Amino acid sequence: MISRRIYTGFDLIKLIAAICIIAIHTKAPFLNIVGRLGVPFFAIVSSILFFNHYQRLTKYKKRKDYLLKFCRRIFLLYITWQVIYLPIAVRQWKVIMVSLKGNSFKNMLIYLVDFFFPAVYNSQGVDLTQDANGWGPSWYLLASIIAMPVLIGLLRLFKQHTLPVFIICVVIEVYIILADEFSDWTHLSPIMNHTFLRLLIYFCLGYLIVRYRDPLHSWSKYSVQLLVVCFCLFLVESLIVGHFNGDYNTEEIITTVPTGFLIALVAMNYYPKLHYPVQVRNMSTFLYCFQIWPIVVMRRVFETWGWESRHLILFVVVLLISFVCFFLYEKCRQHFKWHFLRYMV
């Protein structure tokens, strides 16, 4: 089991991952490919930190309480930002009601489902849910709240035998890859991409890292070399998929899981000196959650200027705005001590 320590490597790479995720949504060249490793890294690290404490607990009630604490914290993060995104959610509600042709009870139920699964696409890449709650990145928070209890339930079902649980997670991941990377051949719908099912393999890997820390440590000294090889393969595979499919942003490809796993292993054994690790950690969460507002506003501005194709400039502008707003947030949090501000990170 992993001992208690401050993983500054996690904090630093999470910040880099959050920046690259902004690159996805602003379509910044190259970084938008690297950004596809952001969610896998977030998920594995969250799982490592969760199970590092969870596995220390021996009583069922304490484990249950800790799981509820984990889910409650993420839900408070989600609901706090949901209030901030209400104006966009209202706008999306109007768009969805028009597309569904009226405000009926059935359409309201459809909207409610879309609200909690706000980033689902069909096999043709059409947005089925139209970001119903106003901020597509929220899918990760909602998926985490479901995925962790499901994984723990599977572990309990198989009496802590990891092999059957791992096989189930791999089978789900294989479907996601077939529906995403090979969609032109399989014609499967990538409807799982932004649900808890996509996170199961990564939460499972985090659990395995905690449980099999010692065996993994024996070859972790080779993890940097393995990561370099795997990362290069990930880039090559992404470029090949982009060449044939016309999309360099495929959510899951064959090398996504092993590359994300190796990044987590390297980060776990990397201890950069950070003067303010908590602020770095908070910044990554803030950037991930905050990005949609400046993207929406600046895209409108860029459209009026005729800059629709200047994705790199949009990325830089959104990133600068996000950094400035984070430092303003930190100042407000320190000065006003408002309770709800701590739920934003």
Coordinates of C-alpha atoms in Angstrom, one line a residue:
M1 CA 0.0 0.0 0.0
I2 CA 1.2 3.5 -0.8
S3 CA 2.4 5.5 2.3
R4 CA 1.1 8.9 3.2
R5 CA 2.9 11.6 1.4
I6 CA 2.4 14.7 -0.7
Y7 CA 2.5 13.8 -4.4
T8 CA 3.7 17.1 -5.9
G9 CA 4.2 15.2 -9.2
F10 CA 0.5 14.5 -9.3
D11 CA -0.2 18.2 -8.6
L12 CA 2.1 19.5 -11.4
I13 CA 1.0 17.1 -14.1
K14 CA -2.7 17.6 -13.2
L15 CA -2.2 21.3 -13.9
I16 CA -0.5 20.5 -17.3
A17 CA -3.4 18.0 -18.0
A18 CA -6.0 20.7 -17.3
I19 CA -4.3 23.1 -19.6
C20 CA -4.2 20.5 -22.4
I21 CA -7.9 19.8 -21.8
I22 CA -8.6 23.5 -22.5
A23 CA -6.6 22.9 -25.7
I24 CA -9.1 20.2 -26.7
H25 CA -12.1 22.5 -26.3
T26 CA -10.4 25.4 -28.1
K27 CA -9.0 23.0 -30.8
A28 CA -5.4 24.2 -30.3
P29 CA -3.1 22.2 -32.6
F30 CA -1.1 19.3 -31.2
L31 CA -2.0 20.1 -27.6
N32 CA -5.5 19.0 -28.3
I33 CA -4.1 15.5 -29.0
V34 CA -2.1 15.4 -25.8
G35 CA -5.1 16.7 -24.0
R36 CA -6.9 13.3 -24.5
L37 CA -4.6 11.9 -21.8
G38 CA -5.9 14.4 -19.3
V39 CA -9.1 12.6 -18.2
P40 CA -7.3 9.2 -17.9
F41 CA -4.6 10.8 -15.7
F42 CA -7.2 12.6 -13.6
A43 CA -9.1 9.4 -13.1
I44 CA -6.2 7.2 -12.2
V45 CA -4.8 9.8 -9.7
S46 CA -8.2 10.3 -8.1
S47 CA -8.4 6.5 -7.7
I48 CA -4.9 6.2 -6.3
L49 CA -5.5 8.8 -3.7
F50 CA -9.0 7.4 -2.8
F51 CA -7.9 3.8 -2.4
N52 CA -4.7 4.8 -0.6
H53 CA -6.9 5.8 2.3
Y54 CA -9.9 3.5 1.7
Q55 CA -7.7 0.4 1.9
R56 CA -6.4 1.4 5.3
L57 CA -10.0 1.3 6.7
T58 CA -10.9 -2.1 8.1
K59 CA -14.5 -1.6 9.2
Y60 CA -17.4 -1.6 6.6
K61 CA -19.0 1.5 8.1
K62 CA -15.8 3.6 7.9
R63 CA -15.3 2.5 4.3
K64 CA -18.9 3.4 3.5
D65 CA -18.6 6.8 5.1
Y66 CA -15.3 7.5 3.2
L67 CA -17.0 6.6 -0.1
L68 CA -19.9 8.9 0.7
K69 CA -17.5 11.6 1.6
F70 CA -15.7 11.2 -1.8
C71 CA -19.0 11.3 -3.7
R72 CA -20.3 14.3 -1.6
R73 CA -17.2 16.3 -2.3
I74 CA -17.4 15.8 -6.0
F75 CA -21.2 16.5 -6.0
L76 CA -20.6 19.8 -4.1
L77 CA -18.0 20.8 -6.7
Y78 CA -20.4 19.9 -9.5
I79 CA -23.4 21.7 -8.0
T80 CA -21.4 24.9 -7.1
W81 CA -20.2 25.2 -10.7
Q82 CA -23.7 24.3 -12.0
V83 CA -25.0 27.5 -10.4
I84 CA -22.3 29.5 -12.2
Y85 CA -23.3 27.9 -15.5
L86 CA -27.0 28.4 -15.1
P87 CA -27.2 31.1 -17.7
I88 CA -25.7 28.8 -20.3
A89 CA -27.9 25.9 -19.1
V90 CA -31.1 28.1 -19.6
R91 CA -29.9 28.9 -23.1
Q92 CA -29.4 25.2 -23.8
W93 CA -32.8 24.4 -22.4
K94 CA -34.4 26.7 -24.9
V95 CA -32.4 25.2 -27.8
I96 CA -33.2 21.7 -26.7
M97 CA -36.9 22.4 -26.3
V98 CA -37.0 23.9 -29.8
S99 CA -35.2 20.9 -31.3
L100 CA -37.7 18.6 -29.5
K101 CA -40.6 20.7 -30.9
G102 CA -42.2 22.0 -27.7
N103 CA -42.4 21.9 -23.9
S104 CA -44.1 18.6 -23.2
F105 CA -43.8 16.3 -20.2
K106 CA -41.9 13.7 -22.4
N107 CA -39.5 16.4 -23.6
M108 CA -38.9 17.6 -20.1
L109 CA -37.9 14.0 -19.1
I110 CA -35.6 13.8 -22.1
Y111 CA -34.0 17.1 -21.1
L112 CA -33.6 15.9 -17.5
V113 CA -31.7 12.8 -18.7
D114 CA -29.6 15.0 -21.0
F115 CA -28.9 17.3 -18.1
F116 CA -27.1 14.6 -16.1
F117 CA -25.5 13.1 -19.2
P118 CA -24.6 16.3 -20.9
A119 CA -22.0 15.3 -23.5
V120 CA -23.2 12.3 -25.5
Y121 CA -22.6 11.8 -29.2
N122 CA -23.9 9.3 -31.7
S123 CA -21.7 7.3 -34.2
Q124 CA -21.9 10.3 -36.7
G125 CA -20.5 12.6 -34.1
V126 CA -23.8 14.5 -33.6
D127 CA -24.2 16.0 -30.1
L128 CA -27.3 14.2 -28.8
T129 CA -27.6 16.1 -25.6
Q130 CA -26.3 19.5 -26.7
D131 CA -24.4 20.2 -23.4
A132 CA -27.8 20.4 -21.6
N133 CA -26.4 21.5 -18.2
G134 CA -24.2 24.2 -19.8
W135 CA -20.7 22.8 -19.4
G136 CA -19.7 19.6 -21.1
P137 CA -16.7 18.9 -18.9
S138 CA -19.1 18.3 -16.0
W139 CA -19.6 14.8 -17.4
Y140 CA -16.4 13.7 -15.7
L141 CA -17.6 14.8 -12.2
L142 CA -21.0 13.1 -12.7
A143 CA -19.3 9.9 -14.0
S144 CA -16.9 9.8 -11.1
I145 CA -19.8 9.9 -8.6
I146 CA -21.2 6.7 -10.2
A147 CA -18.0 4.9 -11.3
M148 CA -16.3 4.7 -7.8
P149 CA -19.3 3.0 -6.1
V150 CA -19.8 0.7 -9.1
L151 CA -16.1 -0.3 -9.0
I152 CA -16.3 -1.0 -5.2
G153 CA -19.5 -2.9 -5.7
L154 CA -17.8 -5.1 -8.3
L155 CA -14.8 -5.7 -6.0
R156 CA -17.2 -6.7 -3.2
L157 CA -19.2 -8.9 -5.6
F158 CA -16.0 -10.8 -6.6
K159 CA -14.7 -10.8 -3.0
Q160 CA -11.7 -8.6 -3.8
H161 CA -10.5 -10.8 -6.7
T162 CA -9.1 -8.3 -9.1
L163 CA -8.9 -10.4 -12.2
P164 CA -12.6 -10.7 -13.0
V165 CA -13.2 -7.0 -12.2
F166 CA -10.2 -6.0 -14.5
I167 CA -11.6 -8.2 -17.3
I168 CA -15.0 -6.5 -17.1
C169 CA -13.3 -3.1 -17.2
V170 CA -11.2 -4.1 -20.2
V171 CA -14.2 -5.5 -22.1
I172 CA -16.0 -2.1 -21.6
E173 CA -12.8 -0.3 -22.8
V174 CA -12.6 -2.5 -25.9
Y175 CA -16.1 -1.6 -26.8
I176 CA -15.4 2.1 -26.3
I177 CA -12.3 1.8 -28.6
L178 CA -14.2 -0.1 -31.3
A179 CA -17.0 2.5 -31.1
D180 CA -14.7 5.5 -31.2
E181 CA -11.4 4.8 -33.0
F182 CA -12.9 2.2 -35.3
S183 CA -16.3 3.7 -35.7
D184 CA -16.1 3.9 -39.5
W185 CA -15.8 0.1 -39.6
T186 CA -17.9 -1.0 -36.6
H187 CA -20.6 1.7 -36.8
L188 CA -21.0 1.3 -33.1
S189 CA -22.3 4.3 -31.1
P190 CA -19.8 5.9 -28.7
I191 CA -22.6 6.6 -26.3
M192 CA -20.4 5.4 -23.4
N193 CA -17.7 7.9 -23.9
H194 CA -19.0 10.5 -21.4
T195 CA -20.5 8.2 -18.8
F196 CA -19.1 6.3 -15.8
L197 CA -18.4 3.3 -17.9
R198 CA -15.4 5.0 -19.5
L199 CA -13.8 5.8 -16.1
L200 CA -14.1 2.2 -14.8
I201 CA -10.8 1.0 -16.4
Y202 CA -8.9 4.0 -15.0
F203 CA -10.4 3.8 -11.5
C204 CA -9.5 0.1 -11.6
L205 CA -5.9 0.8 -12.6
G206 CA -5.6 3.3 -9.7
Y207 CA -6.8 0.5 -7.4
L208 CA -4.3 -2.0 -8.8
I209 CA -1.5 0.5 -8.3
V210 CA -2.3 0.9 -4.7
R211 CA -2.9 -2.8 -4.1
Y212 CA 0.2 -4.0 -6.0
R213 CA 2.5 -1.2 -5.1
D214 CA 5.5 -3.4 -4.3
P215 CA 5.5 -5.6 -7.5
L216 CA 5.1 -2.4 -9.5
H217 CA 7.9 -0.7 -7.7
S218 CA 10.4 -3.4 -9.0
W219 CA 10.0 -2.2 -12.6
S220 CA 9.0 1.4 -12.0
K221 CA 12.6 2.5 -12.7
Y222 CA 11.9 1.7 -16.3
S223 CA 8.6 3.6 -16.3
V224 CA 10.1 6.8 -17.8
Q225 CA 11.5 4.9 -20.8
L226 CA 8.3 3.0 -21.2
L227 CA 6.3 6.2 -21.1
V228 CA 8.5 7.8 -23.8
V229 CA 7.9 4.9 -26.1
C230 CA 4.2 4.6 -25.3
F231 CA 3.6 8.4 -25.6
C232 CA 5.3 8.4 -29.1
L233 CA 3.0 5.4 -30.1
F234 CA 0.0 7.4 -28.8
L235 CA 0.9 10.4 -30.9
V236 CA 1.5 8.2 -34.0
E237 CA -1.7 6.3 -33.5
S238 CA -3.6 9.6 -33.0
L239 CA -2.2 11.1 -36.2
I240 CA -3.0 7.9 -38.2
V241 CA -6.6 7.9 -36.8
G242 CA -6.8 11.6 -37.6
H243 CA -5.5 11.0 -41.2
F244 CA -8.1 8.4 -41.9
N245 CA -11.1 9.6 -39.8
G246 CA -10.4 13.4 -40.2
D247 CA -10.5 13.8 -36.4
Y248 CA -7.3 14.0 -34.3
N249 CA -9.4 14.1 -31.1
T250 CA -10.5 10.5 -30.8
E251 CA -11.5 10.1 -27.1
E252 CA -10.1 6.5 -26.6
I253 CA -7.6 4.7 -28.8
I254 CA -5.6 1.6 -28.1
T255 CA -2.6 3.4 -26.5
T256 CA -4.7 5.7 -24.3
V257 CA -4.9 3.3 -21.3
P258 CA -1.3 2.2 -21.2
T259 CA 0.0 5.8 -21.7
G260 CA -2.3 7.2 -19.0
F261 CA -1.2 4.4 -16.7
L262 CA 2.5 5.1 -17.2
I263 CA 2.0 8.8 -16.8
A264 CA 0.5 8.1 -13.4
L265 CA 3.3 5.8 -12.4
V266 CA 6.0 8.4 -13.4
A267 CA 4.1 11.2 -11.6
M268 CA 3.9 9.1 -8.5
N269 CA 7.7 8.8 -8.3
Y270 CA 8.3 12.4 -9.3
Y271 CA 8.6 15.0 -6.6
P272 CA 9.2 18.5 -8.0
K273 CA 9.7 21.2 -5.4
L274 CA 6.5 23.3 -5.3
H275 CA 6.3 26.2 -2.9
Y276 CA 2.5 26.2 -3.0
P277 CA 1.3 22.6 -3.9
V278 CA -2.3 23.2 -2.7
Q279 CA -2.6 26.2 -4.9
V280 CA -1.3 24.3 -7.9
R281 CA -3.8 21.5 -7.1
N282 CA -6.6 23.9 -6.8
M283 CA -5.6 25.7 -10.0
S284 CA -6.0 22.5 -12.0
T285 CA -9.5 21.9 -10.7
F286 CA -10.4 25.6 -11.3
L287 CA -9.1 25.6 -14.9
Y288 CA -11.0 22.4 -15.7
C289 CA -14.3 23.7 -14.3
F290 CA -14.0 27.4 -15.3
Q291 CA -12.9 27.1 -19.0
I292 CA -16.4 27.0 -20.6
W293 CA -17.3 30.6 -19.8
P294 CA -14.3 32.2 -21.4
I295 CA -14.5 29.8 -24.4
V296 CA -18.2 30.7 -25.0
V297 CA -17.5 34.5 -24.7
M298 CA -14.3 34.6 -26.7
R299 CA -15.7 32.4 -29.5
R300 CA -18.5 34.9 -29.9
V301 CA -15.9 37.7 -30.0
F302 CA -13.7 35.8 -32.5
E303 CA -16.7 35.2 -34.7
T304 CA -17.4 38.9 -34.9
W305 CA -13.7 39.5 -35.8
G306 CA -13.7 36.7 -38.4
W307 CA -11.1 34.7 -36.4
E308 CA -13.0 31.4 -36.3
S309 CA -10.0 29.4 -37.5
R310 CA -7.5 31.0 -35.1
H311 CA -7.6 28.2 -32.6
L312 CA -4.2 28.7 -31.1
I313 CA -4.9 32.3 -30.3
L314 CA -8.2 31.4 -28.8
F315 CA -6.5 28.8 -26.6
V316 CA -3.9 31.4 -25.3
V317 CA -6.6 34.0 -24.6
V318 CA -8.8 31.5 -22.8
L319 CA -5.9 30.2 -20.8
L320 CA -4.8 33.8 -19.7
I321 CA -8.4 34.7 -18.7
S322 CA -8.6 31.5 -16.7
F323 CA -5.4 32.1 -14.9
V324 CA -6.4 35.7 -14.1
C325 CA -9.8 34.6 -12.8
F326 CA -8.1 31.9 -10.6
F327 CA -5.9 34.4 -8.9
L328 CA -8.9 36.7 -8.4
Y329 CA -10.8 33.7 -6.9
E330 CA -7.9 33.0 -4.6
K331 CA -7.9 36.6 -3.4
C332 CA -11.6 36.5 -2.8
R333 CA -11.3 33.2 -0.9
Q334 CA -8.6 34.5 1.4
H335 CA -10.3 37.8 2.0
F336 CA -14.0 37.1 2.3
K337 CA -13.8 33.5 3.7
W338 CA -17.1 32.7 2.0
H339 CA -18.0 29.1 2.7
F340 CA -19.2 28.3 -0.8
L341 CA -15.9 29.3 -2.4
R342 CA -14.1 26.3 -1.0
Y343 CA -16.5 24.0 -3.0
M344 CA -15.2 25.5 -6.3
V345 CA -11.9 23.5 -6.2

